[in-house]
Tab-separated table of C-alpha atoms and ligand atoms in Angstrom:
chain	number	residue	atom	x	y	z
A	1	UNK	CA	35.716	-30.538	53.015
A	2	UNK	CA	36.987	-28.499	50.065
A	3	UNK	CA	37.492	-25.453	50.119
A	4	UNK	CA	34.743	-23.706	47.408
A	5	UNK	CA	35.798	-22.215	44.529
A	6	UNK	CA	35.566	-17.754	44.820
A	7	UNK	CA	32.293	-16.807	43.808
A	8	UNK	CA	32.909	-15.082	40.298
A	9	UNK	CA	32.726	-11.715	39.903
A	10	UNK	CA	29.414	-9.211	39.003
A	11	UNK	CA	29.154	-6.960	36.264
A	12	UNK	CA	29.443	-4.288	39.122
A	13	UNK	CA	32.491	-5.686	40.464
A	14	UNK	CA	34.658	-5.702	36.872
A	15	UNK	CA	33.266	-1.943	36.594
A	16	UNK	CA	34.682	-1.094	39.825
A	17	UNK	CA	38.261	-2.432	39.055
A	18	UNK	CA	38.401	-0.977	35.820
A	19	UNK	CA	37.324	2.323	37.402
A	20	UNK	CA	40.081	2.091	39.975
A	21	UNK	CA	42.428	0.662	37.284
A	22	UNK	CA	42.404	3.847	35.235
A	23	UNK	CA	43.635	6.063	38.325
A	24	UNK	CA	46.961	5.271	36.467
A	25	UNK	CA	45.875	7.170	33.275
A	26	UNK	CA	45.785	10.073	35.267
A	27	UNK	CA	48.505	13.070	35.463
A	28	UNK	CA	48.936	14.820	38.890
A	29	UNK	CA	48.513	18.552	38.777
A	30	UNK	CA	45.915	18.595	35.675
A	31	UNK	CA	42.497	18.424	34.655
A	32	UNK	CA	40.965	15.108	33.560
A	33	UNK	CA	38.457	14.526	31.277
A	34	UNK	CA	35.372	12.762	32.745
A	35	UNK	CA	32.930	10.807	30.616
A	36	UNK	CA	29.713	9.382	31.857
A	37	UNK	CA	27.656	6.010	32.567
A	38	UNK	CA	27.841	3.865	35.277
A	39	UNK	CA	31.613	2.501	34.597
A	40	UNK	CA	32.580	6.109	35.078
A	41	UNK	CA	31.203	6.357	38.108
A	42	UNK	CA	32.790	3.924	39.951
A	43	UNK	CA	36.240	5.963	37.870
A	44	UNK	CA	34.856	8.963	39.739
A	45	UNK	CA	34.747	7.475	42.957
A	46	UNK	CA	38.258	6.310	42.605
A	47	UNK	CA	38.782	10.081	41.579
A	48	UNK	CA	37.708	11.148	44.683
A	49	UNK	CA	40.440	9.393	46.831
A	50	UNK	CA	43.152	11.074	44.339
A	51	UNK	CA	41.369	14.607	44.300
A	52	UNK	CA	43.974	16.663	46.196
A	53	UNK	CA	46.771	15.759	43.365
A	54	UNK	CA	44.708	16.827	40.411
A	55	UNK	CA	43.403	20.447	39.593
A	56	UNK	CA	39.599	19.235	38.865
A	57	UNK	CA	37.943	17.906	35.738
A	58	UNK	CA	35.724	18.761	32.617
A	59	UNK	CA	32.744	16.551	32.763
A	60	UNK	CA	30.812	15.007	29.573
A	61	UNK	CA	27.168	15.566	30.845
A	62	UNK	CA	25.113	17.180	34.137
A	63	UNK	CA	24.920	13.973	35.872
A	64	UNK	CA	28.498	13.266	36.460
A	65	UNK	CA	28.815	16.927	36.907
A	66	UNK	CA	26.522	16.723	39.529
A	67	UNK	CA	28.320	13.459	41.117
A	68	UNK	CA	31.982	14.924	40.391
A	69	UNK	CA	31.228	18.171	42.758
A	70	UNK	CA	28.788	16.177	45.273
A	71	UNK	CA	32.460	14.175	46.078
A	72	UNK	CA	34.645	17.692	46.464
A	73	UNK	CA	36.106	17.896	42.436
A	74	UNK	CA	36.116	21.265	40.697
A	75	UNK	CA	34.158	20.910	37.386
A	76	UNK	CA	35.683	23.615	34.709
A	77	UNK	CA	33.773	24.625	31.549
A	78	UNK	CA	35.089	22.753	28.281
A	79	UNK	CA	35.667	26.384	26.583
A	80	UNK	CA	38.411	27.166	30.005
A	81	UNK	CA	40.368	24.518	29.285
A	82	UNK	CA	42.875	24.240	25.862
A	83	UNK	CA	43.620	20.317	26.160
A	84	UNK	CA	43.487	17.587	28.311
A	85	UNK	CA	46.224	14.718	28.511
A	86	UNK	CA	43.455	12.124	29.156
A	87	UNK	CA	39.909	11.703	28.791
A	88	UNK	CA	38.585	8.173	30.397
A	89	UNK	CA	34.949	6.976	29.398
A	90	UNK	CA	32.629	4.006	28.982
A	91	UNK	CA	30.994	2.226	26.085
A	92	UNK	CA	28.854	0.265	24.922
A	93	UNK	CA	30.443	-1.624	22.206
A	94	UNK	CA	34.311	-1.589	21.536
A	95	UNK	CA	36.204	-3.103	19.259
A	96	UNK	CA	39.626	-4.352	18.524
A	97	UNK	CA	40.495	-0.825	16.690
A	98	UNK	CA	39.741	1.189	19.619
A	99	UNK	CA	36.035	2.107	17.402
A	100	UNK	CA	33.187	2.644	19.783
A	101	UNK	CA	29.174	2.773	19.817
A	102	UNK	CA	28.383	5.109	22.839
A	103	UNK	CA	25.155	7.120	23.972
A	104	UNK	CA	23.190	4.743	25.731
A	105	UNK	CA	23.357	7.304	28.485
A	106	UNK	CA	22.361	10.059	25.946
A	107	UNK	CA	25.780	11.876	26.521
A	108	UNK	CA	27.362	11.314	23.360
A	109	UNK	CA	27.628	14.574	22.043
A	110	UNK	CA	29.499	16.206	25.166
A	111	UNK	CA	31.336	12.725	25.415
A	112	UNK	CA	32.261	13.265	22.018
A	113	UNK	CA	33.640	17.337	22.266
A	114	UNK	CA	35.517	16.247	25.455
A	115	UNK	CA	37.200	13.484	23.885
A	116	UNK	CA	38.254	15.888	20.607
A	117	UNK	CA	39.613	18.156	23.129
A	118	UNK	CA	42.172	15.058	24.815
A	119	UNK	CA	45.061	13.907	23.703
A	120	UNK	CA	44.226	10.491	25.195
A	121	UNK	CA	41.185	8.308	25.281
A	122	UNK	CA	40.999	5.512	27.712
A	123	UNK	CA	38.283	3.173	27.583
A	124	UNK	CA	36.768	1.794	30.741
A	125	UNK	CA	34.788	-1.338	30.384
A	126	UNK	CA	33.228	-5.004	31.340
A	127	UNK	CA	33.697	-7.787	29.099
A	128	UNK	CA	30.598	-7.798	28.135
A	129	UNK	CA	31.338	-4.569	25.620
A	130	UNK	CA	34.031	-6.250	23.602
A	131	UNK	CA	32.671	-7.194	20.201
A	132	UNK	CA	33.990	-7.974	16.969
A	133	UNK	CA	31.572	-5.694	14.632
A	134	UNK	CA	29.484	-2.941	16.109
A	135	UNK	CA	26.085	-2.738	15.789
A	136	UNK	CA	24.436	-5.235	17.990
A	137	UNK	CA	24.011	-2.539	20.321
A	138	UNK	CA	21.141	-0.119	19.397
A	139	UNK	CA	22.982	2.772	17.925
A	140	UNK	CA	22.318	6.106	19.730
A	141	UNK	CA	22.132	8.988	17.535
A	142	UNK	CA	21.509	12.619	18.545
A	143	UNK	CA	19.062	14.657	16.170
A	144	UNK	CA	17.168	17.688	16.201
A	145	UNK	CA	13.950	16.909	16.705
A	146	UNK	CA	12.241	18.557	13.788
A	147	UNK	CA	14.909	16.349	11.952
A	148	UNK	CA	13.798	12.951	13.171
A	149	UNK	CA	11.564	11.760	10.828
A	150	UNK	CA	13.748	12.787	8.053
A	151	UNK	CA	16.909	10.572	9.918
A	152	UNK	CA	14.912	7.552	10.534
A	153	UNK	CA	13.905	7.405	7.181
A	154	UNK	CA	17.537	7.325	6.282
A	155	UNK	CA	18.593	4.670	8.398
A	156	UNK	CA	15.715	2.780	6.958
A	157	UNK	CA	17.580	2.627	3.684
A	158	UNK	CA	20.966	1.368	5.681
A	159	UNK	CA	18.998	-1.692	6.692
A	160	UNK	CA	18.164	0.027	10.277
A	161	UNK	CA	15.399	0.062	12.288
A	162	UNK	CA	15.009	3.890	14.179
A	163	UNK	CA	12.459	4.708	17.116
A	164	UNK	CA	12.941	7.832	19.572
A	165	UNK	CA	13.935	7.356	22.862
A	166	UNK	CA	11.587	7.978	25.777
A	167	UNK	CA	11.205	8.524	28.889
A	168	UNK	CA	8.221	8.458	31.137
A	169	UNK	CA	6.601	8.195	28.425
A	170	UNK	CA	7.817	11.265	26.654
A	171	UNK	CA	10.531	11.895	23.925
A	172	UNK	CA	14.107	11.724	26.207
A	173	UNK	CA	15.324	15.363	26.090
A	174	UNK	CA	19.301	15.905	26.486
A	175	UNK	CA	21.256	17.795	28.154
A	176	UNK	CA	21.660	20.077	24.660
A	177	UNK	CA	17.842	19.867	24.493
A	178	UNK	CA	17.596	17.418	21.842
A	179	UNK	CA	16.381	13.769	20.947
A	180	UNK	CA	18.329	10.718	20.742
A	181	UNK	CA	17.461	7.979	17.916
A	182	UNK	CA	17.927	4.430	19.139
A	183	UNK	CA	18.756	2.370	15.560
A	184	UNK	CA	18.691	-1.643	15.575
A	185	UNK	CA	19.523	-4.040	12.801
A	186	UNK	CA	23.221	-2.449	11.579
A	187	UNK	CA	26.053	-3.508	10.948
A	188	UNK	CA	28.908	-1.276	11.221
A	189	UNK	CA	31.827	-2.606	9.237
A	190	UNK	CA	33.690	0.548	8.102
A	191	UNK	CA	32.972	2.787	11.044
A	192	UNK	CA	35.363	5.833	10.318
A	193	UNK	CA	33.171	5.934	7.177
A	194	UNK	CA	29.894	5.741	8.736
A	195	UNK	CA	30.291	8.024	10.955
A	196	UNK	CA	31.865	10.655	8.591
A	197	UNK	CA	28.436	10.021	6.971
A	198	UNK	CA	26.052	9.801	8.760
A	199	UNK	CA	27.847	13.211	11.005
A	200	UNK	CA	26.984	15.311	7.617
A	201	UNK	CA	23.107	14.195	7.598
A	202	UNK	CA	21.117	17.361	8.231
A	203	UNK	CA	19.415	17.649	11.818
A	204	UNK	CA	22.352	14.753	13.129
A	205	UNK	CA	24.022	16.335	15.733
A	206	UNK	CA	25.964	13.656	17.272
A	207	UNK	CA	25.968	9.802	15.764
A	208	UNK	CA	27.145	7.582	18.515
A	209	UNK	CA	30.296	5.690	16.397
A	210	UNK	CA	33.044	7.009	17.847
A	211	UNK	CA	35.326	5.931	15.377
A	212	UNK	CA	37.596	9.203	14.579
A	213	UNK	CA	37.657	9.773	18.270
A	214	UNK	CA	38.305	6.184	19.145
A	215	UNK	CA	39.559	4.492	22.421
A	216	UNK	CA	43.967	5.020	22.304
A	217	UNK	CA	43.849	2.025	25.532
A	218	UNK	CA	40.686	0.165	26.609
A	219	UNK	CA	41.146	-1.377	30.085
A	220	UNK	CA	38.829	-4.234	30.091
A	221	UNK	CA	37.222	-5.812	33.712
A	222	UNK	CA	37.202	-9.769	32.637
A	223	UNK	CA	37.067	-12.406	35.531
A	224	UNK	CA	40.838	-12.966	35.457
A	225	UNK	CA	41.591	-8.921	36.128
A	226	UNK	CA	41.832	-5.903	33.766
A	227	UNK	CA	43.605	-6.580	30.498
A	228	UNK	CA	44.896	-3.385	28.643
A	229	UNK	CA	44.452	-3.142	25.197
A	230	UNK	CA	46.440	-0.678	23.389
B	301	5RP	C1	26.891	7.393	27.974
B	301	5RP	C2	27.869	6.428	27.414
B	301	5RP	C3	28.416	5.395	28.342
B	301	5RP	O1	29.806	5.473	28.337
B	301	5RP	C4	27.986	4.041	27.865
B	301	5RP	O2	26.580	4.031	27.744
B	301	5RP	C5	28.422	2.946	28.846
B	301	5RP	O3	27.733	3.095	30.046
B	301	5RP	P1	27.887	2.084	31.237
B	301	5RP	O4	29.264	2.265	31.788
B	301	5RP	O5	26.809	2.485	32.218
B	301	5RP	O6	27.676	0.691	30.701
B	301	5RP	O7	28.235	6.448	26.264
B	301	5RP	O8	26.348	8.214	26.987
């Protein structure tokens, strides 16, 4: 009988080795920039293992807060800490530039401060996020909500499609106490560009192109092991 071919692996599974993978990205004796989403938290698990040979981390959002100090890692306050030599974070669409959509966790605006603050990005993700133009993904965009009618009448006349995101029912409130705008049907060509526009649109407080903080390395989980793209 043959032997059967290795069963290929999940989503889950290319999440954990890119988590693991980016151990490397780390410097012994510092602080490391944490981002958020479910890629980073198989990073922070790997973290854990590695804790005693760094000095703690500055976290992107409450929830990996939460999950950094449930596993025995010092969180510091953004404003304590002058730079980081590494920030490592998810996304939801990357390109071959190193420009990202992020947000669909609703983090993007800490995601985006701690990422200004390092002097390295490092991408974390599946396959799956790898795309040649962004904008499939529904772009998260962080507004004020008094502000949201205004924005989604804006992205209207970019060819996009704008509803609020919600939860139970309810308007999704961050962790800044805001709203996040979910826009469809875009297609983000220039994306240092966009995002220097649509960043100056009154009530925006964070769009989710993360093109002027873009990825430096994105360690991608595809079926035949992580491939680093620089
Ligand atoms: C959170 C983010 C995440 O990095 C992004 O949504 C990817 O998450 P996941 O690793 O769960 O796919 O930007 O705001």
């Amino acid at each position: 009988m043959n032997a059967s071919a290795p069963a290929p692996l999940t989503q889950d599974e290319l999440k954990t080795q890119v988590g693991q993978a980016a151990l490397q990205y780390v410097v012994p004796g510092e602080i490391v920039g944490v981002g958020t989403g479910s890629t980073v938290n198989k990073f922070i698990e790997a973290l854990a293992t590695v804790k005693d040979r760094i000095r703690g981390a500055v976290s992107s959002s409450v929830a990996s807060t939460e999950r950094l100090r449930a596993l025995g890692i010092e969180v510091f306050d953004s404003n304590e800490v002058e730079d980081l030599s590494v920030y490592i974070d998810g996304a939801d669409e990357i390109d071959g530039h190193g420009f990202m959509i992020k947000g669909g966790g609703a983090a993007l605006t800490r995601e985006k401060i701690v990422a200004a603050q390092s002097r390295r990005f490092v991408c974390i993700a599946d396959l799956s996020k790898r795309v040649e133009v962004l904008g499939a993904f529904p772009l998260p965009v962080e507004v004020i909500p008094m502000a949201a009618r205004r924005v989604m009448r804006q992205f209207e006349k970019l060819g996009g499609m704008a509803h609020v995101r919600e939860r139970d029912g309810l308007p999704l409130v961050t962790d800044n106490g805001q709203h996040i705008l979910d826009v469809t049907g875009l297609k983000i060509s220039d994306p240092l560009a966009f995002e220097s526009e649509v960043s100056q649109w009154p009530g925006v407080v964070t769009v989710g192109v993360f093109a002027h903080q873009k990825a430096n390395v994105c360690l991608l989980g595809t079926p035949t092991g992580v491939q680093t793209l620089n």
